[in-house]
Amino acid sequence: MPEPLRIESGELTADEILDALREGRRVVVQTEMLGGVHEVTLRHDGSVFYCDTPTTLHKHEDEDGMRTCVMNMGYAKDE
């Protein structure tokens, strides 16, 4: 398994994050939430995209859902 890509929130575009996920890499995003700095792990198993936060695991059935999530949550920078 490839090394996870570690980034800070807003460092990459949604396309860059999705490219890494499609390549089979996990993307670990360091972000501020819940009054502190936390890591969120984004991954793709070939059919479902996952967003594992400190409080919950979100699933997205398609790339558009994952794109919307990373943009809305501020994990990706504006394109």
Short mmCIF file of C-alpha atoms in Angstrom, two decimals:
data_model
loop_
_atom_site.label_atom_id
_atom_site.label_comp_id
_atom_site.label_asym_id
_atom_site.label_seq_id
_atom_site.Cartn_x
_atom_site.Cartn_y
_atom_site.Cartn_z
CA MET A 1 0.00 0.00 0.00
CA PRO A 2 1.39 3.45 -0.90
CA GLU A 3 2.36 5.88 1.83
CA PRO A 4 -0.50 8.18 2.91
CA LEU A 5 -0.39 11.69 1.51
CA ARG A 6 -0.29 14.10 4.47
CA ILE A 7 -1.58 17.61 3.86
CA GLU A 8 -2.95 20.60 5.73
CA SER A 9 -6.52 21.67 5.14
CA GLY A 10 -6.73 23.88 2.04
CA GLU A 11 -3.31 22.86 0.70
CA LEU A 12 -4.56 20.93 -2.38
CA THR A 13 -7.47 21.30 -4.78
CA ALA A 14 -10.34 18.80 -4.76
CA ASP A 15 -9.01 17.40 -8.07
CA GLU A 16 -5.58 16.80 -6.54
CA ILE A 17 -7.11 15.04 -3.53
CA LEU A 18 -9.36 12.90 -5.74
CA ASP A 19 -6.43 12.01 -8.01
CA ALA A 20 -4.49 10.70 -5.01
CA LEU A 21 -7.51 8.71 -3.80
CA ARG A 22 -8.03 7.15 -7.24
CA GLU A 23 -4.33 6.16 -7.21
CA GLY A 24 -5.03 4.14 -4.06
CA ARG A 25 -3.46 6.55 -1.59
CA ARG A 26 -5.03 7.61 1.67
CA VAL A 27 -5.05 11.35 2.20
CA VAL A 28 -4.57 12.48 5.79
CA VAL A 29 -5.77 16.06 6.25
CA GLN A 30 -4.72 18.05 9.28
CA THR A 31 -7.56 20.45 10.10
CA GLU A 32 -8.93 22.55 12.93
CA MET A 33 -12.20 21.27 14.38
CA LEU A 34 -13.80 20.76 17.76
CA GLY A 35 -11.53 23.38 19.29
CA GLY A 36 -8.27 21.70 18.28
CA VAL A 37 -6.19 20.32 15.45
CA HIS A 38 -7.25 16.88 14.25
CA GLU A 39 -6.48 14.49 11.42
CA VAL A 40 -9.14 13.37 8.95
CA THR A 41 -8.41 10.35 6.76
CA LEU A 42 -9.85 10.24 3.26
CA ARG A 43 -9.77 6.98 1.31
CA HIS A 44 -11.31 5.09 -1.59
CA ASP A 45 -11.76 1.31 -1.74
CA GLY A 46 -12.42 1.20 -5.48
CA SER A 47 -16.15 1.74 -5.18
CA VAL A 48 -16.90 3.85 -2.08
CA PHE A 49 -15.15 7.00 -0.83
CA TYR A 50 -14.68 7.36 2.94
CA CYS A 51 -14.08 10.39 5.13
CA ASP A 52 -13.03 9.28 8.62
CA THR A 53 -13.27 12.20 11.07
CA PRO A 54 -12.66 12.23 14.85
CA THR A 55 -16.42 11.94 15.40
CA THR A 56 -17.82 9.86 12.53
CA LEU A 57 -17.23 7.95 9.30
CA HIS A 58 -18.88 9.46 6.22
CA LYS A 59 -19.39 7.39 3.07
CA HIS A 60 -19.82 8.75 -0.43
CA GLU A 61 -21.01 6.47 -3.20
CA ASP A 62 -19.44 8.54 -5.98
CA GLU A 63 -16.73 11.03 -6.78
CA ASP A 64 -19.16 13.96 -6.92
CA GLY A 65 -20.26 13.27 -3.34
CA MET A 66 -16.65 13.17 -2.15
CA ARG A 67 -15.80 16.35 -4.06
CA THR A 68 -18.73 18.14 -2.41
CA CYS A 69 -17.61 16.89 1.02
CA VAL A 70 -13.97 18.00 0.73
CA MET A 71 -15.06 21.41 -0.56
CA ASN A 72 -17.78 21.95 2.06
CA MET A 73 -15.54 20.84 4.92
CA GLY A 74 -12.68 23.08 3.77
CA TYR A 75 -10.24 20.19 3.22
CA ALA A 76 -9.60 21.40 -0.37
CA LYS A 77 -8.68 24.85 -1.57
CA ASP A 78 -10.89 26.68 -4.06
CA GLU A 79 -10.06 25.76 -7.62
#
